[in-house]
PDB file of C-alpha atoms in Angstrom:
ATOM      1  CA  MET A 505     113.151  56.162 152.163  1.00 52.00           C
ATOM      2  CA  SER A 506     116.402  57.998 152.751  1.00 61.00           C
ATOM      3  CA  GLY A 507     118.199  59.226 149.668  1.00 76.00           C
ATOM      4  CA  LEU A 508     114.913  60.141 147.981  1.00 76.00           C
ATOM      5  CA  THR A 509     113.828  63.677 147.240  1.00 88.00           C
ATOM      6  CA  ARG A 510     110.656  64.933 148.930  1.00 86.00           C
ATOM      7  CA  LYS A 511     108.801  64.540 145.646  1.00 87.00           C
ATOM      8  CA  GLU A 512     110.030  60.946 145.313  1.00 87.00           C
ATOM      9  CA  GLN A 513     109.097  60.246 148.938  1.00 88.00           C
ATOM     10  CA  ARG A 514     105.564  61.594 148.358  1.00 89.00           C
ATOM     11  CA  ALA A 515     105.190  59.486 145.198  1.00 89.00           C
ATOM     12  CA  ARG A 516     106.483  56.406 147.040  1.00 92.00           C
ATOM     13  CA  THR A 517     104.096  56.924 149.974  1.00 92.00           C
ATOM     14  CA  HIS A 518     101.232  57.458 147.538  1.00 92.00           C
ATOM     15  CA  GLU A 519     102.004  54.129 145.839  1.00 93.00           C
ATOM     16  CA  VAL A 520     102.486  52.333 149.166  1.00 95.00           C
ATOM     17  CA  LEU A 521      99.014  53.490 150.230  1.00 95.00           C
ATOM     18  CA  LEU A 522      97.434  52.341 146.946  1.00 95.00           C
ATOM     19  CA  ASP A 523      99.147  48.944 147.139  1.00 95.00           C
ATOM     20  CA  ALA A 524      98.016  48.590 150.763  1.00 96.00           C
ATOM     21  CA  THR A 525      94.468  49.416 149.670  1.00 95.00           C
ATOM     22  CA  ILE A 526      94.583  46.602 147.109  1.00 95.00           C
ATOM     23  CA  ARG A 527      95.835  44.130 149.715  1.00 96.00           C
ATOM     24  CA  CYS A 528      93.095  45.211 152.150  1.00 96.00           C
ATOM     25  CA  LEU A 529      90.396  44.862 149.481  1.00 96.00           C
ATOM     26  CA  VAL A 530      91.591  41.333 148.707  1.00 94.00           C
ATOM     27  CA  THR A 531      91.964  40.304 152.350  1.00 96.00           C
ATOM     28  CA  HIS A 532      89.023  42.101 153.976  1.00 96.00           C
ATOM     29  CA  GLY A 533      86.667  42.920 151.105  1.00 94.00           C
ATOM     30  CA  HIS A 534      85.235  46.355 150.412  1.00 94.00           C
ATOM     31  CA  ALA A 535      83.186  46.508 153.611  1.00 93.00           C
ATOM     32  CA  GLY A 536      86.183  45.531 155.768  1.00 95.00           C
ATOM     33  CA  THR A 537      88.613  47.914 154.075  1.00 95.00           C
ATOM     34  CA  THR A 538      88.858  50.819 156.486  1.00 94.00           C
ATOM     35  CA  THR A 539      91.261  53.726 156.418  1.00 94.00           C
ATOM     36  CA  GLN A 540      92.737  52.417 159.696  1.00 94.00           C
ATOM     37  CA  ARG A 541      93.412  49.021 158.122  1.00 96.00           C
ATOM     38  CA  ILE A 542      94.962  50.646 155.060  1.00 96.00           C
ATOM     39  CA  GLN A 543      97.104  52.898 157.256  1.00 94.00           C
ATOM     40  CA  ASP A 544      98.270  49.889 159.309  1.00 95.00           C
ATOM     41  CA  GLU A 545      98.922  47.796 156.186  1.00 96.00           C
ATOM     42  CA  ALA A 546     100.927  50.620 154.600  1.00 95.00           C
ATOM     43  CA  GLY A 547     102.852  51.322 157.818  1.00 95.00           C
ATOM     44  CA  VAL A 548     102.199  55.059 157.649  1.00 94.00           C
ATOM     45  CA  SER A 549     100.848  57.613 160.080  1.00 92.00           C
ATOM     46  CA  ARG A 550      97.299  58.947 159.992  1.00 93.00           C
ATOM     47  CA  GLY A 551      98.724  62.289 158.929  1.00 92.00           C
ATOM     48  CA  ALA A 552     100.540  60.723 155.976  1.00 90.00           C
ATOM     49  CA  LEU A 553      97.355  58.987 154.828  1.00 92.00           C
ATOM     50  CA  LEU A 554      95.290  62.170 155.142  1.00 91.00           C
ATOM     51  CA  HIS A 555      97.977  64.194 153.372  1.00 90.00           C
ATOM     52  CA  HIS A 556      97.540  61.980 150.296  1.00 92.00           C
ATOM     53  CA  PHE A 557      93.843  61.104 150.542  1.00 91.00           C
ATOM     54  CA  GLY A 558      91.263  63.172 152.387  1.00 88.00           C
ATOM     55  CA  SER A 559      88.707  60.355 152.585  1.00 87.00           C
ATOM     56  CA  LYS A 560      88.207  56.651 152.036  1.00 88.00           C
ATOM     57  CA  SER A 561      86.234  57.434 148.869  1.00 86.00           C
ATOM     58  CA  GLU A 562      89.106  59.484 147.471  1.00 89.00           C
ATOM     59  CA  LEU A 563      91.525  56.646 148.248  1.00 91.00           C
ATOM     60  CA  LEU A 564      89.281  54.028 146.611  1.00 90.00           C
ATOM     61  CA  VAL A 565      88.859  56.169 143.491  1.00 87.00           C
ATOM     62  CA  ALA A 566      92.641  56.467 143.227  1.00 91.00           C
ATOM     63  CA  ALA A 567      92.950  52.710 143.809  1.00 91.00           C
ATOM     64  CA  ILE A 568      90.577  52.059 140.899  1.00 89.00           C
ATOM     65  CA  HIS A 569      92.895  53.900 138.520  1.00 89.00           C
ATOM     66  CA  HIS A 570      95.991  52.322 140.084  1.00 91.00           C
ATOM     67  CA  ILE A 571      94.526  48.844 139.536  1.00 90.00           C
ATOM     68  CA  ALA A 572      93.654  49.640 135.902  1.00 88.00           C
ATOM     69  CA  ASP A 573      97.179  50.983 135.325  1.00 90.00           C
ATOM     70  CA  MET A 574      98.726  47.850 136.864  1.00 89.00           C
ATOM     71  CA  ARG A 575      96.596  45.574 134.707  1.00 87.00           C
ATOM     72  CA  LEU A 576      97.323  47.576 131.537  1.00 88.00           C
ATOM     73  CA  ARG A 577     101.054  47.547 132.281  1.00 89.00           C
ATOM     74  CA  GLU A 578     101.008  43.776 132.871  1.00 89.00           C
ATOM     75  CA  PHE A 579      99.034  43.213 129.682  1.00 88.00           C
ATOM     76  CA  GLY A 580     101.441  45.377 127.677  1.00 87.00           C
ATOM     77  CA  GLU A 581     104.394  43.377 128.974  1.00 90.00           C
ATOM     78  CA  LEU A 582     102.723  40.054 128.186  1.00 87.00           C
ATOM     79  CA  VAL A 583     101.921  40.995 124.573  1.00 86.00           C
ATOM     80  CA  ALA A 584     105.014  43.082 123.802  1.00 85.00           C
ATOM     81  CA  ASP A 585     106.390  40.479 121.373  1.00 84.00           C
ATOM     82  CA  LEU A 586     103.067  39.334 119.951  1.00 80.00           C
ATOM     83  CA  GLY A 587     103.449  37.992 116.432  1.00 75.00           C
ATOM     84  CA  GLU A 588     100.774  36.818 114.006  1.00 70.00           C
ATOM     85  CA  GLY A 589      98.682  33.701 113.488  1.00 65.00           C
ATOM     86  CA  HIS A 590      97.069  31.208 115.838  1.00 70.00           C
ATOM     87  CA  GLU A 591      99.998  31.347 118.288  1.00 80.00           C
ATOM     88  CA  ALA A 592      99.512  35.105 118.654  1.00 82.00           C
ATOM     89  CA  LEU A 593      95.821  34.635 119.410  1.00 84.00           C
ATOM     90  CA  GLU A 594      96.600  32.011 122.036  1.00 86.00           C
ATOM     91  CA  GLN A 595      99.304  34.221 123.611  1.00 88.00           C
ATOM     92  CA  MET A 596      96.906  37.160 123.665  1.00 88.00           C
ATOM     93  CA  VAL A 597      94.151  35.070 125.281  1.00 89.00           C
ATOM     94  CA  ARG A 598      96.588  33.873 127.953  1.00 88.00           C
ATOM     95  CA  ALA A 599      97.592  37.510 128.565  1.00 89.00           C
ATOM     96  CA  ILE A 600      93.957  38.579 128.925  1.00 89.00           C
ATOM     97  CA  ARG A 601      93.395  35.672 131.280  1.00 89.00           C
ATOM     98  CA  SER A 602      96.394  36.769 133.341  1.00 88.00           C
ATOM     99  CA  VAL A 603      95.136  40.349 133.799  1.00 87.00           C
ATOM    100  CA  MET A 604      91.737  38.956 134.781  1.00 87.00           C
ATOM    101  CA  ALA A 605      93.238  37.008 137.667  1.00 87.00           C
ATOM    102  CA  GLY A 606      95.159  37.564 140.870  1.00 87.00           C
ATOM    103  CA  PRO A 607      95.033  40.289 143.515  1.00 90.00           C
ATOM    104  CA  PRO A 608      94.511  43.337 141.235  1.00 89.00           C
ATOM    105  CA  PHE A 609      91.518  41.642 139.599  1.00 89.00           C
ATOM    106  CA  GLN A 610      90.189  40.455 142.971  1.00 90.00           C
ATOM    107  CA  ALA A 611      90.423  44.019 144.309  1.00 92.00           C
ATOM    108  CA  ALA A 612      88.682  45.301 141.169  1.00 90.00           C
ATOM    109  CA  ILE A 613      85.849  42.805 141.720  1.00 91.00           C
ATOM    110  CA  GLU A 614      85.366  44.133 145.245  1.00 92.00           C
ATOM    111  CA  LEU A 615      85.108  47.647 143.833  1.00 92.00           C
ATOM    112  CA  TRP A 616      82.758  46.563 141.006  1.00 90.00           C
ATOM    113  CA  THR A 617      80.423  45.014 143.543  1.00 91.00           C
ATOM    114  CA  ALA A 618      80.489  48.091 145.776  1.00 92.00           C
ATOM    115  CA  SER A 619      79.958  50.400 142.792  1.00 90.00           C
ATOM    116  CA  ARG A 620      76.543  48.850 142.170  1.00 91.00           C
ATOM    117  CA  THR A 621      75.191  50.946 145.051  1.00 93.00           C
ATOM    118  CA  ASP A 622      77.881  53.669 145.253  1.00 89.00           C
ATOM    119  CA  ALA A 623      77.518  56.230 142.472  1.00 90.00           C
ATOM    120  CA  GLN A 624      80.877  57.906 143.190  1.00 86.00           C
ATOM    121  CA  LEU A 625      82.743  54.611 142.900  1.00 88.00           C
ATOM    122  CA  ARG A 626      80.811  53.683 139.761  1.00 90.00           C
ATOM    123  CA  GLU A 627      81.625  57.046 138.190  1.00 90.00           C
ATOM    124  CA  ALA A 628      85.349  56.452 138.821  1.00 86.00           C
ATOM    125  CA  LEU A 629      85.266  52.777 137.911  1.00 88.00           C
ATOM    126  CA  LEU A 630      83.640  53.025 134.490  1.00 90.00           C
ATOM    127  CA  PRO A 631      86.336  55.117 132.735  1.00 91.00           C
ATOM    128  CA  ALA A 632      89.147  53.002 134.206  1.00 88.00           C
ATOM    129  CA  GLU A 633      87.511  49.731 133.157  1.00 87.00           C
ATOM    130  CA  ARG A 634      86.611  51.138 129.733  1.00 91.00           C
ATOM    131  CA  ARG A 635      90.242  52.148 129.217  1.00 89.00           C
ATOM    132  CA  LEU A 636      91.382  48.612 130.027  1.00 88.00           C
ATOM    133  CA  GLY A 637      88.582  47.053 127.964  1.00 90.00           C
ATOM    134  CA  SER A 638      89.404  49.249 124.980  1.00 92.00           C
ATOM    135  CA  ALA A 639      93.075  48.221 125.034  1.00 89.00           C
ATOM    136  CA  LEU A 640      92.136  44.535 125.244  1.00 90.00           C
ATOM    137  CA  ARG A 641      89.481  44.849 122.522  1.00 92.00           C
ATOM    138  CA  ASP A 642      91.801  46.690 120.127  1.00 90.00           C
ATOM    139  CA  LEU A 643      94.472  44.033 120.427  1.00 87.00           C
ATOM    140  CA  PHE A 644      91.909  41.266 120.131  1.00 88.00           C
ATOM    141  CA  ASN A 645      90.503  42.769 116.940  1.00 88.00           C
ATOM    142  CA  ARG A 646      93.995  43.024 115.427  1.00 85.00           C
ATOM    143  CA  HIS A 647      94.943  39.437 116.230  1.00 83.00           C
ATOM    144  CA  SER A 648      91.729  37.418 116.336  1.00 85.00           C
ATOM    145  CA  GLY A 649      91.652  36.805 112.592  1.00 84.00           C
ATOM    146  CA  ILE A 650      87.852  37.132 112.650  1.00 87.00           C
ATOM    147  CA  THR A 651      86.771  39.338 109.753  1.00 88.00           C
ATOM    148  CA  ASP A 652      83.065  39.585 110.615  1.00 91.00           C
ATOM    149  CA  PRO A 653      82.847  42.506 113.111  1.00 92.00           C
ATOM    150  CA  ARG A 654      79.789  41.077 114.836  1.00 93.00           C
ATOM    151  CA  ALA A 655      81.385  37.666 115.275  1.00 92.00           C
ATOM    152  CA  ALA A 656      84.572  39.348 116.562  1.00 92.00           C
ATOM    153  CA  GLN A 657      82.573  41.370 119.087  1.00 94.00           C
ATOM    154  CA  THR A 658      80.759  38.260 120.304  1.00 95.00           C
ATOM    155  CA  ALA A 659      84.009  36.296 120.534  1.00 94.00           C
ATOM    156  CA  PHE A 660      85.665  39.084 122.540  1.00 94.00           C
ATOM    157  CA  GLU A 661      82.742  39.522 124.918  1.00 95.00           C
ATOM    158  CA  THR A 662      82.456  35.764 125.512  1.00 95.00           C
ATOM    159  CA  LEU A 663      86.192  35.637 126.212  1.00 95.00           C
ATOM    160  CA  MET A 664      85.896  38.443 128.757  1.00 93.00           C
ATOM    161  CA  ALA A 665      82.913  36.815 130.454  1.00 94.00           C
ATOM    162  CA  LEU A 666      84.720  33.486 130.401  1.00 94.00           C
ATOM    163  CA  VAL A 667      87.994  34.632 131.964  1.00 92.00           C
ATOM    164  CA  ARG A 668      86.213  36.764 134.574  1.00 91.00           C
ATOM    165  CA  GLY A 669      83.949  33.866 135.460  1.00 91.00           C
ATOM    166  CA  LEU A 670      86.856  31.433 135.678  1.00 90.00           C
ATOM    167  CA  GLU A 671      88.608  33.674 138.192  1.00 88.00           C
ATOM    168  CA  LEU A 672      85.443  34.298 140.216  1.00 86.00           C
ATOM    169  CA  THR A 673      84.713  30.576 140.501  1.00 88.00           C
ATOM    170  CA  ARG A 674      88.319  29.408 140.975  1.00 83.00           C
ATOM    171  CA  ILE A 675      87.874  28.616 144.670  1.00 80.00           C
ATOM    172  CA  MET A 676      84.968  26.275 143.887  1.00 86.00           C
ATOM    173  CA  ARG A 677      86.873  24.022 141.477  1.00 85.00           C
ATOM    174  CA  THR A 678      88.862  20.961 142.456  1.00 88.00           C
ATOM    175  CA  ASP A 679      90.112  20.072 138.957  1.00 89.00           C
ATOM    176  CA  PRO A 680      93.141  22.287 138.211  1.00 84.00           C
ATOM    177  CA  THR A 681      93.051  21.352 134.502  1.00 90.00           C
ATOM    178  CA  LEU A 682      89.483  22.492 133.892  1.00 90.00           C
ATOM    179  CA  GLU A 683      90.383  26.146 133.243  1.00 90.00           C
ATOM    180  CA  ASP A 684      92.884  25.237 130.541  1.00 90.00           C
ATOM    181  CA  ARG A 685      90.396  22.867 128.909  1.00 93.00           C
ATOM    182  CA  ILE A 686      87.734  25.586 128.863  1.00 93.00           C
ATOM    183  CA  ILE A 687      90.137  28.107 127.306  1.00 93.00           C
ATOM    184  CA  ASP A 688      91.273  25.503 124.758  1.00 92.00           C
ATOM    185  CA  ASP A 689      87.635  24.870 123.850  1.00 94.00           C
ATOM    186  CA  TRP A 690      87.090  28.617 123.325  1.00 93.00           C
ATOM    187  CA  LEU A 691      90.224  28.791 121.153  1.00 91.00           C
ATOM    188  CA  ASP A 692      88.960  25.849 119.056  1.00 90.00           C
ATOM    189  CA  HIS A 693      85.659  27.641 118.546  1.00 88.00           C
ATOM    190  CA  VAL A 694      87.396  30.868 117.501  1.00 88.00           C
ATOM    191  CA  ALA A 695      89.667  28.920 115.138  1.00 84.00           C
ATOM    192  CA  ARG A 696      86.516  27.818 113.286  1.00 83.00           C
ATOM    193  CA  LEU A 697      85.397  31.470 113.046  1.00 82.00           C
ATOM    194  CA  ARG A 698      88.797  32.399 111.621  1.00 77.00           C
ATOM    195  CA  ASP A 699      88.485  29.794 108.886  1.00 56.00           C
ATOM    196  CA  ARG A 700      85.272  31.252 107.470  1.00 52.00           C
TER     197      ARG A 700
END
């Protein structure tokens, strides 16, 4: 990290620790994610970890917001040139599917599960997930073409449940085309709602 100011070094170490936390959550699950594992994964000293995060809970709370920021940034990049019409809806759905997949989502799932019985995690998780959900919902409402607010809400919530479920059950499927067929079926259904 030579050539960086102390402030830049601190910010870099902070991010390295958060990224290591995500990798540990994905690899070891919430229960197996220890501060020692995170420290080893990040390649930092115990002192460096404790300088940034006084406890595992504090580190996991920060990781929750880091994951939400990563997913929002990815989503923003994927929809930056979103146009209008059916193609825009399909592009937006693919973007939502993308942010509901991969390591950041898998780490978030670990934290969601743990937050069921951990009030501190739940308290940190809800605002971060609501922020992400609000951004996705706003874009969906602008581009879905569904004028009935209730139908739009149902379509959005079914999409969210669908893409989350597809990622959660990915390891159980042997047909690699099934996900695309399911999404295409959802898009066909929404196209009928748009025509009303």
